């Protein structure tokens, strides 16, 4: 019954690492300004189609010249099987793009890149009230998902303390989501609809890994009732570690492929999905074993100690 894994010790180190990541992310979001898509902050978005090879650096330089001091974000999209290629300019916040300014921008871009046949393909704006409504709906979706997670885990693992198992699993999920947020802040990635897709995906992956750990704890308790709670967790983590790592590495490899393609082709829209997804999956694999599990053990041990005192 000797186990080389000391889950509690690893948890303490992991919490320090998570704290460093969170503090760094908060500092970046404050001093480097968090980049929000217009769906969350309101603003304007214009898209320009082009032909041939038009470097993003050249296009961005011309946009800066045309818009002056106006802050904007630029992303590149390319259709499947040689479809239309576009550059999308987003101006977040209350700085709306006036008709005159848009006409000036369009004229200067078409004049500058005549060979690429630059054309205005889309133009729309989002009011701050609509953006606030979209943000609220997104938060409601996340909160509802978290509530369902607590209910599901609490019912499924009621034999090993359902409420404690559910809440510690939720703590691990929150840490995973905070990591993805901090990654966006540190890498200067835009918080957009892609990020919401990342959040909901990470919730599913991380929860699945945590359930695997709790399942093994339940089995270990059944076949080795003589071991202590901490020994049970160490044995369980050791038993599922290979499975969780292999599953996560396989998924991360696929996400890394997306990131490489995005970097090679300059598809910034894929970058905002791939990078936080990769870090979120990595965090989910780790937190399910060394945050949720050991934290649950601490909860149960403290509850047992309080009962003895009573």
PDB file of C-alpha atoms in Angstrom:
ATOM      1  CA  UNK A   1       0.000   0.000   0.000  1.00  0.00           C
ATOM      2  CA  UNK A   2       2.999   2.287  -0.333  1.00  0.00           C
ATOM      3  CA  UNK A   3       2.285   5.167  -2.686  1.00  0.00           C
ATOM      4  CA  UNK A   4       4.929   7.518  -3.996  1.00  0.00           C
ATOM      5  CA  UNK A   5       2.366  10.221  -4.743  1.00  0.00           C
ATOM      6  CA  UNK A   6       1.726  12.705  -1.965  1.00  0.00           C
ATOM      7  CA  UNK A   7      -1.329  14.491  -3.337  1.00  0.00           C
ATOM      8  CA  UNK A   8      -1.527  17.025  -0.516  1.00  0.00           C
ATOM      9  CA  UNK A   9       2.078  18.117  -1.014  1.00  0.00           C
ATOM     10  CA  UNK A  10       1.556  18.471  -4.752  1.00  0.00           C
ATOM     11  CA  UNK A  11      -1.639  20.476  -4.104  1.00  0.00           C
ATOM     12  CA  UNK A  12       0.241  23.033  -2.005  1.00  0.00           C
ATOM     13  CA  UNK A  13       2.803  23.555  -4.779  1.00  0.00           C
ATOM     14  CA  UNK A  14       0.036  23.690  -7.394  1.00  0.00           C
ATOM     15  CA  UNK A  15      -1.861  26.377  -5.468  1.00  0.00           C
ATOM     16  CA  UNK A  16       1.272  28.550  -5.455  1.00  0.00           C
ATOM     17  CA  UNK A  17       1.629  28.119  -9.230  1.00  0.00           C
ATOM     18  CA  UNK A  18      -2.051  28.946  -9.764  1.00  0.00           C
ATOM     19  CA  UNK A  19      -1.704  32.028  -7.538  1.00  0.00           C
ATOM     20  CA  UNK A  20       1.253  33.282  -9.612  1.00  0.00           C
ATOM     21  CA  UNK A  21      -0.702  32.766 -12.850  1.00  0.00           C
ATOM     22  CA  UNK A  22      -3.776  34.534 -11.486  1.00  0.00           C
ATOM     23  CA  UNK A  23      -1.825  37.521 -10.139  1.00  0.00           C
ATOM     24  CA  UNK A  24       0.060  37.840 -13.436  1.00  0.00           C
ATOM     25  CA  UNK A  25      -3.178  37.657 -15.421  1.00  0.00           C
ATOM     26  CA  UNK A  26      -4.857  40.287 -13.232  1.00  0.00           C
ATOM     27  CA  UNK A  27      -1.892  42.653 -13.596  1.00  0.00           C
ATOM     28  CA  UNK A  28      -1.891  42.239 -17.379  1.00  0.00           C
ATOM     29  CA  UNK A  29      -5.642  42.804 -17.594  1.00  0.00           C
ATOM     30  CA  UNK A  30      -5.345  46.011 -15.528  1.00  0.00           C
ATOM     31  CA  UNK A  31      -2.201  47.617 -16.934  1.00  0.00           C
ATOM     32  CA  UNK A  32      -2.219  46.221 -20.487  1.00  0.00           C
ATOM     33  CA  UNK A  33      -6.004  46.617 -20.812  1.00  0.00           C
ATOM     34  CA  UNK A  34      -8.121  43.546 -21.429  1.00  0.00           C
ATOM     35  CA  UNK A  35      -9.213  43.235 -25.046  1.00  0.00           C
ATOM     36  CA  UNK A  36     -12.963  42.694 -25.335  1.00  0.00           C
ATOM     37  CA  UNK A  37     -14.884  41.887 -28.488  1.00  0.00           C
ATOM     38  CA  UNK A  38     -17.664  44.294 -29.441  1.00  0.00           C
ATOM     39  CA  UNK A  39     -20.216  41.613 -28.498  1.00  0.00           C
ATOM     40  CA  UNK A  40     -19.169  42.204 -24.870  1.00  0.00           C
ATOM     41  CA  UNK A  41     -18.325  45.910 -24.866  1.00  0.00           C
ATOM     42  CA  UNK A  42     -20.252  47.358 -27.795  1.00  0.00           C
ATOM     43  CA  UNK A  43     -18.627  49.062 -30.770  1.00  0.00           C
ATOM     44  CA  UNK A  44     -18.238  48.644 -34.513  1.00  0.00           C
ATOM     45  CA  UNK A  45     -16.936  45.957 -36.827  1.00  0.00           C
ATOM     46  CA  UNK A  46     -16.020  46.234 -40.517  1.00  0.00           C
ATOM     47  CA  UNK A  47     -14.704  43.474 -42.760  1.00  0.00           C
ATOM     48  CA  UNK A  48     -12.737  43.847 -45.986  1.00  0.00           C
ATOM     49  CA  UNK A  49     -12.317  41.081 -48.531  1.00  0.00           C
ATOM     50  CA  UNK A  50      -9.161  40.862 -50.627  1.00  0.00           C
ATOM     51  CA  UNK A  51      -7.441  38.718 -53.200  1.00  0.00           C
ATOM     52  CA  UNK A  52      -3.907  37.408 -53.483  1.00  0.00           C
ATOM     53  CA  UNK A  53      -1.299  37.710 -50.745  1.00  0.00           C
ATOM     54  CA  UNK A  54      -1.855  40.699 -48.484  1.00  0.00           C
ATOM     55  CA  UNK A  55       0.345  40.730 -45.382  1.00  0.00           C
ATOM     56  CA  UNK A  56      -1.420  41.494 -42.135  1.00  0.00           C
ATOM     57  CA  UNK A  57       1.364  43.859 -41.038  1.00  0.00           C
ATOM     58  CA  UNK A  58       0.927  45.994 -44.168  1.00  0.00           C
ATOM     59  CA  UNK A  59      -2.866  46.049 -43.833  1.00  0.00           C
ATOM     60  CA  UNK A  60      -2.680  46.918 -40.131  1.00  0.00           C
ATOM     61  CA  UNK A  61      -0.202  49.735 -40.801  1.00  0.00           C
ATOM     62  CA  UNK A  62      -2.570  51.344 -43.296  1.00  0.00           C
ATOM     63  CA  UNK A  63      -5.556  50.986 -40.942  1.00  0.00           C
ATOM     64  CA  UNK A  64      -3.563  52.720 -38.180  1.00  0.00           C
ATOM     65  CA  UNK A  65      -2.745  55.548 -40.565  1.00  0.00           C
ATOM     66  CA  UNK A  66      -6.395  55.929 -41.555  1.00  0.00           C
ATOM     67  CA  UNK A  67      -7.963  55.666 -38.077  1.00  0.00           C
ATOM     68  CA  UNK A  68      -5.328  57.687 -36.254  1.00  0.00           C
ATOM     69  CA  UNK A  69      -5.505  57.262 -32.477  1.00  0.00           C
ATOM     70  CA  UNK A  70      -8.564  55.008 -32.542  1.00  0.00           C
ATOM     71  CA  UNK A  71      -7.846  51.663 -30.840  1.00  0.00           C
ATOM     72  CA  UNK A  72      -8.820  48.595 -32.832  1.00  0.00           C
ATOM     73  CA  UNK A  73      -8.155  44.883 -33.166  1.00  0.00           C
ATOM     74  CA  UNK A  74      -7.483  43.126 -36.449  1.00  0.00           C
ATOM     75  CA  UNK A  75      -8.219  39.499 -37.261  1.00  0.00           C
ATOM     76  CA  UNK A  76      -7.845  37.500 -40.447  1.00  0.00           C
ATOM     77  CA  UNK A  77     -10.361  34.983 -41.767  1.00  0.00           C
ATOM     78  CA  UNK A  78     -10.041  32.700 -44.720  1.00  0.00           C
ATOM     79  CA  UNK A  79     -12.813  30.672 -46.311  1.00  0.00           C
ATOM     80  CA  UNK A  80     -12.598  26.902 -46.703  1.00  0.00           C
ATOM     81  CA  UNK A  81     -11.300  25.545 -50.031  1.00  0.00           C
ATOM     82  CA  UNK A  82     -10.016  28.869 -51.260  1.00  0.00           C
ATOM     83  CA  UNK A  83     -13.028  30.911 -50.209  1.00  0.00           C
ATOM     84  CA  UNK A  84     -13.014  34.650 -49.664  1.00  0.00           C
ATOM     85  CA  UNK A  85     -10.205  36.034 -47.495  1.00  0.00           C
ATOM     86  CA  UNK A  86     -11.056  38.900 -45.194  1.00  0.00           C
ATOM     87  CA  UNK A  87      -9.555  41.203 -42.607  1.00  0.00           C
ATOM     88  CA  UNK A  88     -11.948  42.125 -39.794  1.00  0.00           C
ATOM     89  CA  UNK A  89     -11.464  45.400 -37.925  1.00  0.00           C
ATOM     90  CA  UNK A  90     -13.152  45.653 -34.507  1.00  0.00           C
ATOM     91  CA  UNK A  91     -13.430  48.909 -32.563  1.00  0.00           C
ATOM     92  CA  UNK A  92     -14.673  48.162 -29.058  1.00  0.00           C
ATOM     93  CA  UNK A  93     -16.323  50.513 -26.605  1.00  0.00           C
ATOM     94  CA  UNK A  94     -18.142  53.774 -27.249  1.00  0.00           C
ATOM     95  CA  UNK A  95     -15.795  54.761 -30.064  1.00  0.00           C
ATOM     96  CA  UNK A  96     -18.198  54.204 -32.924  1.00  0.00           C
ATOM     97  CA  UNK A  97     -16.976  54.338 -36.511  1.00  0.00           C
ATOM     98  CA  UNK A  98     -18.757  57.236 -38.196  1.00  0.00           C
ATOM     99  CA  UNK A  99     -19.915  57.023 -41.795  1.00  0.00           C
ATOM    100  CA  UNK A 100     -17.361  59.618 -42.881  1.00  0.00           C
ATOM    101  CA  UNK A 101     -14.526  57.817 -41.118  1.00  0.00           C
ATOM    102  CA  UNK A 102     -15.554  54.486 -42.594  1.00  0.00           C
ATOM    103  CA  UNK A 103     -15.700  55.948 -46.101  1.00  0.00           C
ATOM    104  CA  UNK A 104     -12.253  57.468 -45.621  1.00  0.00           C
ATOM    105  CA  UNK A 105     -10.889  54.127 -44.385  1.00  0.00           C
ATOM    106  CA  UNK A 106     -12.431  52.212 -47.295  1.00  0.00           C
ATOM    107  CA  UNK A 107     -11.141  54.661 -49.912  1.00  0.00           C
ATOM    108  CA  UNK A 108      -7.615  54.616 -48.530  1.00  0.00           C
ATOM    109  CA  UNK A 109      -7.504  50.824 -48.286  1.00  0.00           C
ATOM    110  CA  UNK A 110      -8.808  50.272 -51.817  1.00  0.00           C
ATOM    111  CA  UNK A 111      -6.348  52.858 -53.136  1.00  0.00           C
ATOM    112  CA  UNK A 112      -3.385  51.452 -51.216  1.00  0.00           C
ATOM    113  CA  UNK A 113      -4.025  47.808 -52.158  1.00  0.00           C
ATOM    114  CA  UNK A 114      -5.366  48.062 -55.707  1.00  0.00           C
ATOM    115  CA  UNK A 115      -3.722  44.822 -56.779  1.00  0.00           C
ATOM    116  CA  UNK A 116      -5.481  42.924 -54.006  1.00  0.00           C
ATOM    117  CA  UNK A 117      -8.921  44.306 -54.925  1.00  0.00           C
ATOM    118  CA  UNK A 118      -9.825  45.237 -51.346  1.00  0.00           C
ATOM    119  CA  UNK A 119     -13.576  45.706 -50.903  1.00  0.00           C
ATOM    120  CA  UNK A 120     -15.879  46.419 -47.963  1.00  0.00           C
ATOM    121  CA  UNK A 121     -17.796  43.176 -47.374  1.00  0.00           C
ATOM    122  CA  UNK A 122     -19.473  43.790 -44.004  1.00  0.00           C
ATOM    123  CA  UNK A 123     -20.200  46.632 -41.639  1.00  0.00           C
ATOM    124  CA  UNK A 124     -22.155  46.507 -38.376  1.00  0.00           C
ATOM    125  CA  UNK A 125     -22.275  47.992 -34.924  1.00  0.00           C
ATOM    126  CA  UNK A 126     -23.337  46.749 -31.486  1.00  0.00           C
ATOM    127  CA  UNK A 127     -24.769  49.105 -28.883  1.00  0.00           C
ATOM    128  CA  UNK A 128     -23.567  48.945 -25.287  1.00  0.00           C
ATOM    129  CA  UNK A 129     -27.011  47.753 -24.133  1.00  0.00           C
ATOM    130  CA  UNK A 130     -27.029  44.833 -26.585  1.00  0.00           C
ATOM    131  CA  UNK A 131     -23.450  43.984 -25.620  1.00  0.00           C
ATOM    132  CA  UNK A 132     -24.429  44.010 -21.931  1.00  0.00           C
ATOM    133  CA  UNK A 133     -27.336  41.685 -22.651  1.00  0.00           C
ATOM    134  CA  UNK A 134     -25.068  39.268 -24.519  1.00  0.00           C
ATOM    135  CA  UNK A 135     -22.548  39.308 -21.667  1.00  0.00           C
ATOM    136  CA  UNK A 136     -25.300  38.656 -19.108  1.00  0.00           C
ATOM    137  CA  UNK A 137     -26.631  35.701 -21.108  1.00  0.00           C
ATOM    138  CA  UNK A 138     -23.131  34.253 -21.373  1.00  0.00           C
ATOM    139  CA  UNK A 139     -22.653  34.515 -17.607  1.00  0.00           C
ATOM    140  CA  UNK A 140     -26.043  32.886 -16.997  1.00  0.00           C
ATOM    141  CA  UNK A 141     -25.034  29.962 -19.222  1.00  0.00           C
ATOM    142  CA  UNK A 142     -21.813  29.468 -17.243  1.00  0.00           C
ATOM    143  CA  UNK A 143     -23.542  29.743 -13.850  1.00  0.00           C
ATOM    144  CA  UNK A 144     -26.264  27.277 -14.874  1.00  0.00           C
ATOM    145  CA  UNK A 145     -23.607  24.856 -16.078  1.00  0.00           C
ATOM    146  CA  UNK A 146     -21.792  25.161 -12.742  1.00  0.00           C
ATOM    147  CA  UNK A 147     -25.024  24.523 -10.807  1.00  0.00           C
ATOM    148  CA  UNK A 148     -25.774  21.427 -12.903  1.00  0.00           C
ATOM    149  CA  UNK A 149     -22.220  20.220 -12.273  1.00  0.00           C
ATOM    150  CA  UNK A 150     -22.692  20.489  -8.506  1.00  0.00           C
ATOM    151  CA  UNK A 151     -26.040  18.683  -8.630  1.00  0.00           C
ATOM    152  CA  UNK A 152     -24.765  15.896 -10.894  1.00  0.00           C
ATOM    153  CA  UNK A 153     -21.554  15.208  -8.948  1.00  0.00           C
ATOM    154  CA  UNK A 154     -23.395  15.493  -5.631  1.00  0.00           C
ATOM    155  CA  UNK A 155     -25.946  12.844  -6.650  1.00  0.00           C
ATOM    156  CA  UNK A 156     -23.512  10.498  -8.388  1.00  0.00           C
ATOM    157  CA  UNK A 157     -20.987  10.433  -5.525  1.00  0.00           C
ATOM    158  CA  UNK A 158     -23.329  10.696  -2.565  1.00  0.00           C
ATOM    159  CA  UNK A 159     -21.774   7.529  -1.058  1.00  0.00           C
ATOM    160  CA  UNK A 160     -18.448   9.298  -0.567  1.00  0.00           C
ATOM    161  CA  UNK A 161     -19.891  12.651   0.493  1.00  0.00           C
ATOM    162  CA  UNK A 162     -21.689  14.112  -2.485  1.00  0.00           C
ATOM    163  CA  UNK A 163     -21.789  17.786  -1.475  1.00  0.00           C
ATOM    164  CA  UNK A 164     -18.100  17.951  -0.577  1.00  0.00           C
ATOM    165  CA  UNK A 165     -17.117  16.128  -3.774  1.00  0.00           C
ATOM    166  CA  UNK A 166     -19.272  18.488  -5.859  1.00  0.00           C
ATOM    167  CA  UNK A 167     -17.967  21.700  -4.306  1.00  0.00           C
ATOM    168  CA  UNK A 168     -14.299  20.705  -4.511  1.00  0.00           C
ATOM    169  CA  UNK A 169     -14.833  19.723  -8.151  1.00  0.00           C
ATOM    170  CA  UNK A 170     -16.362  23.164  -8.691  1.00  0.00           C
ATOM    171  CA  UNK A 171     -13.301  24.840  -7.145  1.00  0.00           C
ATOM    172  CA  UNK A 172     -11.074  23.003  -9.640  1.00  0.00           C
ATOM    173  CA  UNK A 173     -13.344  24.073 -12.524  1.00  0.00           C
ATOM    174  CA  UNK A 174     -13.222  27.716 -11.432  1.00  0.00           C
ATOM    175  CA  UNK A 175      -9.422  27.603 -11.337  1.00  0.00           C
ATOM    176  CA  UNK A 176      -9.356  26.160 -14.857  1.00  0.00           C
ATOM    177  CA  UNK A 177     -11.579  28.948 -16.157  1.00  0.00           C
ATOM    178  CA  UNK A 178      -9.488  31.593 -14.402  1.00  0.00           C
ATOM    179  CA  UNK A 179      -6.393  30.157 -16.077  1.00  0.00           C
ATOM    180  CA  UNK A 180      -7.962  30.529 -19.525  1.00  0.00           C
ATOM    181  CA  UNK A 181      -8.910  34.128 -18.681  1.00  0.00           C
ATOM    182  CA  UNK A 182      -5.383  34.927 -17.504  1.00  0.00           C
ATOM    183  CA  UNK A 183      -3.909  33.350 -20.642  1.00  0.00           C
ATOM    184  CA  UNK A 184      -6.057  35.674 -22.777  1.00  0.00           C
ATOM    185  CA  UNK A 185      -4.840  38.659 -20.750  1.00  0.00           C
ATOM    186  CA  UNK A 186      -1.157  37.634 -20.853  1.00  0.00           C
ATOM    187  CA  UNK A 187      -1.114  36.760 -24.573  1.00  0.00           C
ATOM    188  CA  UNK A 188      -3.226  39.844 -25.419  1.00  0.00           C
ATOM    189  CA  UNK A 189      -5.992  37.716 -26.916  1.00  0.00           C
ATOM    190  CA  UNK A 190      -9.443  39.136 -27.479  1.00  0.00           C
ATOM    191  CA  UNK A 191     -12.295  37.902 -25.278  1.00  0.00           C
ATOM    192  CA  UNK A 192     -14.930  36.965 -27.839  1.00  0.00           C
ATOM    193  CA  UNK A 193     -17.449  34.243 -28.690  1.00  0.00           C
ATOM    194  CA  UNK A 194     -14.537  31.824 -29.221  1.00  0.00           C
ATOM    195  CA  UNK A 195     -13.617  32.275 -25.573  1.00  0.00           C
ATOM    196  CA  UNK A 196     -17.131  31.332 -24.469  1.00  0.00           C
ATOM    197  CA  UNK A 197     -16.814  28.139 -26.521  1.00  0.00           C
ATOM    198  CA  UNK A 198     -13.502  27.445 -24.757  1.00  0.00           C
ATOM    199  CA  UNK A 199     -15.087  27.979 -21.326  1.00  0.00           C
ATOM    200  CA  UNK A 200     -17.933  25.535 -21.928  1.00  0.00           C
ATOM    201  CA  UNK A 201     -15.588  22.947 -23.470  1.00  0.00           C
ATOM    202  CA  UNK A 202     -13.135  23.147 -20.566  1.00  0.00           C
ATOM    203  CA  UNK A 203     -16.000  22.682 -18.116  1.00  0.00           C
ATOM    204  CA  UNK A 204     -16.834  19.378 -19.782  1.00  0.00           C
ATOM    205  CA  UNK A 205     -13.264  18.077 -20.091  1.00  0.00           C
ATOM    206  CA  UNK A 206     -12.174  19.030 -16.577  1.00  0.00           C
ATOM    207  CA  UNK A 207     -15.331  17.635 -15.003  1.00  0.00           C
ATOM    208  CA  UNK A 208     -14.870  14.352 -16.860  1.00  0.00           C
ATOM    209  CA  UNK A 209     -11.321  13.979 -15.502  1.00  0.00           C
ATOM    210  CA  UNK A 210     -12.506  14.764 -11.965  1.00  0.00           C
ATOM    211  CA  UNK A 211     -15.287  12.182 -12.209  1.00  0.00           C
ATOM    212  CA  UNK A 212     -12.721   9.560 -13.237  1.00  0.00           C
ATOM    213  CA  UNK A 213     -10.735  10.317 -10.066  1.00  0.00           C
ATOM    214  CA  UNK A 214     -13.822  10.132  -7.834  1.00  0.00           C
ATOM    215  CA  UNK A 215     -14.886   6.883  -9.476  1.00  0.00           C
ATOM    216  CA  UNK A 216     -11.525   5.343  -8.629  1.00  0.00           C
ATOM    217  CA  UNK A 217     -11.813   6.632  -5.044  1.00  0.00           C
ATOM    218  CA  UNK A 218     -15.186   4.908  -4.737  1.00  0.00           C
ATOM    219  CA  UNK A 219     -13.786   1.646  -6.112  1.00  0.00           C
ATOM    220  CA  UNK A 220     -10.720   1.787  -3.866  1.00  0.00           C
ATOM    221  CA  UNK A 221     -12.929   2.348  -0.837  1.00  0.00           C
ATOM    222  CA  UNK A 222     -14.946  -0.721  -1.797  1.00  0.00           C
ATOM    223  CA  UNK A 223     -11.980  -3.083  -2.312  1.00  0.00           C
ATOM    224  CA  UNK A 224      -9.571  -1.618   0.272  1.00  0.00           C
ATOM    225  CA  UNK A 225     -11.750  -0.410   3.162  1.00  0.00           C
ATOM    226  CA  UNK A 226      -8.797  -0.546   5.558  1.00  0.00           C
ATOM    227  CA  UNK A 227      -6.800   2.293   3.938  1.00  0.00           C
ATOM    228  CA  UNK A 228      -7.100   5.857   5.162  1.00  0.00           C
ATOM    229  CA  UNK A 229      -8.829   8.546   3.147  1.00  0.00           C
ATOM    230  CA  UNK A 230      -5.534  10.148   2.139  1.00  0.00           C
ATOM    231  CA  UNK A 231      -4.011   6.806   1.136  1.00  0.00           C
ATOM    232  CA  UNK A 232      -7.131   6.069  -0.884  1.00  0.00           C
ATOM    233  CA  UNK A 233      -6.766   9.355  -2.799  1.00  0.00           C
ATOM    234  CA  UNK A 234      -3.056   8.772  -3.445  1.00  0.00           C
ATOM    235  CA  UNK A 235      -3.780   5.279  -4.756  1.00  0.00           C
ATOM    236  CA  UNK A 236      -6.664   6.520  -6.885  1.00  0.00           C
ATOM    237  CA  UNK A 237      -4.653   9.350  -8.453  1.00  0.00           C
ATOM    238  CA  UNK A 238      -1.824   6.958  -9.195  1.00  0.00           C
ATOM    239  CA  UNK A 239      -4.290   4.560 -10.835  1.00  0.00           C
ATOM    240  CA  UNK A 240      -5.882   7.130 -13.161  1.00  0.00           C
ATOM    241  CA  UNK A 241      -2.877   9.365 -13.815  1.00  0.00           C
ATOM    242  CA  UNK A 242      -1.748   7.603 -16.994  1.00  0.00           C
ATOM    243  CA  UNK A 243      -5.290   7.563 -18.385  1.00  0.00           C
ATOM    244  CA  UNK A 244      -5.916  11.259 -17.660  1.00  0.00           C
ATOM    245  CA  UNK A 245      -2.553  12.368 -19.036  1.00  0.00           C
ATOM    246  CA  UNK A 246      -2.848  10.336 -22.248  1.00  0.00           C
ATOM    247  CA  UNK A 247      -6.389  11.602 -22.869  1.00  0.00           C
ATOM    248  CA  UNK A 248      -5.400  15.224 -22.260  1.00  0.00           C
ATOM    249  CA  UNK A 249      -2.182  15.024 -24.310  1.00  0.00           C
ATOM    250  CA  UNK A 250      -4.105  13.575 -27.258  1.00  0.00           C
ATOM    251  CA  UNK A 251      -6.634  16.409 -27.131  1.00  0.00           C
ATOM    252  CA  UNK A 252      -3.962  19.068 -26.591  1.00  0.00           C
ATOM    253  CA  UNK A 253      -2.036  17.725 -29.609  1.00  0.00           C
ATOM    254  CA  UNK A 254      -5.092  18.346 -31.773  1.00  0.00           C
ATOM    255  CA  UNK A 255      -5.468  21.866 -30.346  1.00  0.00           C
ATOM    256  CA  UNK A 256      -1.759  22.576 -30.929  1.00  0.00           C
ATOM    257  CA  UNK A 257      -2.296  21.659 -34.566  1.00  0.00           C
ATOM    258  CA  UNK A 258      -4.983  24.353 -34.720  1.00  0.00           C
ATOM    259  CA  UNK A 259      -2.578  26.859 -33.144  1.00  0.00           C
ATOM    260  CA  UNK A 260       0.220  26.013 -35.609  1.00  0.00           C
ATOM    261  CA  UNK A 261      -2.132  26.370 -38.579  1.00  0.00           C
ATOM    262  CA  UNK A 262      -3.401  29.679 -37.165  1.00  0.00           C
ATOM    263  CA  UNK A 263       0.137  31.020 -36.771  1.00  0.00           C
ATOM    264  CA  UNK A 264       1.284  29.877 -40.217  1.00  0.00           C
ATOM    265  CA  UNK A 265      -1.784  31.217 -42.010  1.00  0.00           C
ATOM    266  CA  UNK A 266      -2.194  34.260 -39.761  1.00  0.00           C
ATOM    267  CA  UNK A 267      -5.716  33.265 -38.719  1.00  0.00           C
ATOM    268  CA  UNK A 268      -6.102  35.259 -35.519  1.00  0.00           C
ATOM    269  CA  UNK A 269      -9.673  34.048 -35.053  1.00  0.00           C
ATOM    270  CA  UNK A 270      -8.342  30.508 -34.510  1.00  0.00           C
ATOM    271  CA  UNK A 271      -5.610  31.762 -32.205  1.00  0.00           C
ATOM    272  CA  UNK A 272      -8.171  33.140 -29.740  1.00  0.00           C
ATOM    273  CA  UNK A 273      -9.667  29.651 -29.559  1.00  0.00           C
ATOM    274  CA  UNK A 274      -6.587  27.427 -29.618  1.00  0.00           C
ATOM    275  CA  UNK A 275      -4.247  29.079 -27.103  1.00  0.00           C
ATOM    276  CA  UNK A 276      -6.656  29.373 -24.124  1.00  0.00           C
ATOM    277  CA  UNK A 277      -8.043  25.925 -24.965  1.00  0.00           C
ATOM    278  CA  UNK A 278      -4.586  24.312 -24.753  1.00  0.00           C
ATOM    279  CA  UNK A 279      -3.811  25.895 -21.372  1.00  0.00           C
ATOM    280  CA  UNK A 280      -7.315  25.139 -20.109  1.00  0.00           C
ATOM    281  CA  UNK A 281      -6.994  21.450 -20.989  1.00  0.00           C
ATOM    282  CA  UNK A 282      -3.603  21.286 -19.301  1.00  0.00           C
ATOM    283  CA  UNK A 283      -5.003  22.939 -16.188  1.00  0.00           C
ATOM    284  CA  UNK A 284      -8.066  20.668 -16.225  1.00  0.00           C
ATOM    285  CA  UNK A 285      -5.927  17.528 -16.331  1.00  0.00           C
ATOM    286  CA  UNK A 286      -3.841  18.736 -13.390  1.00  0.00           C
ATOM    287  CA  UNK A 287      -6.557  20.288 -11.231  1.00  0.00           C
ATOM    288  CA  UNK A 288      -8.824  17.227 -11.448  1.00  0.00           C
ATOM    289  CA  UNK A 289      -6.124  15.130  -9.768  1.00  0.00           C
ATOM    290  CA  UNK A 290      -4.195  17.540  -7.555  1.00  0.00           C
ATOM    291  CA  UNK A 291      -6.749  20.200  -6.633  1.00  0.00           C
ATOM    292  CA  UNK A 292     -10.218  18.624  -6.513  1.00  0.00           C
ATOM    293  CA  UNK A 293      -9.045  15.307  -5.032  1.00  0.00           C
ATOM    294  CA  UNK A 294      -6.700  16.504  -2.248  1.00  0.00           C
ATOM    295  CA  UNK A 295      -9.045  19.379  -1.411  1.00  0.00           C
ATOM    296  CA  UNK A 296     -11.858  16.866  -0.953  1.00  0.00           C
ATOM    297  CA  UNK A 297      -9.620  14.843   1.393  1.00  0.00           C
ATOM    298  CA  UNK A 298      -8.881  17.977   3.455  1.00  0.00           C
ATOM    299  CA  UNK A 299     -12.612  18.721   3.653  1.00  0.00           C
ATOM    300  CA  UNK A 300     -13.482  15.205   4.836  1.00  0.00           C
ATOM    301  CA  UNK A 301     -10.620  15.061   7.343  1.00  0.00           C
ATOM    302  CA  UNK A 302     -11.555  18.403   8.806  1.00  0.00           C
ATOM    303  CA  UNK A 303     -15.178  17.331   9.064  1.00  0.00           C
ATOM    304  CA  UNK A 304     -14.127  14.129  10.826  1.00  0.00           C
ATOM    305  CA  UNK A 305     -11.937  16.068  13.244  1.00  0.00           C
ATOM    306  CA  UNK A 306     -14.779  18.433  14.106  1.00  0.00           C
ATOM    307  CA  UNK A 307     -17.103  15.481  14.795  1.00  0.00           C
ATOM    308  CA  UNK A 308     -14.545  13.971  17.189  1.00  0.00           C
ATOM    309  CA  UNK A 309     -14.228  17.268  19.059  1.00  0.00           C
ATOM    310  CA  UNK A 310     -17.999  17.512  19.326  1.00  0.00           C
TER     311      UNK A 310
END
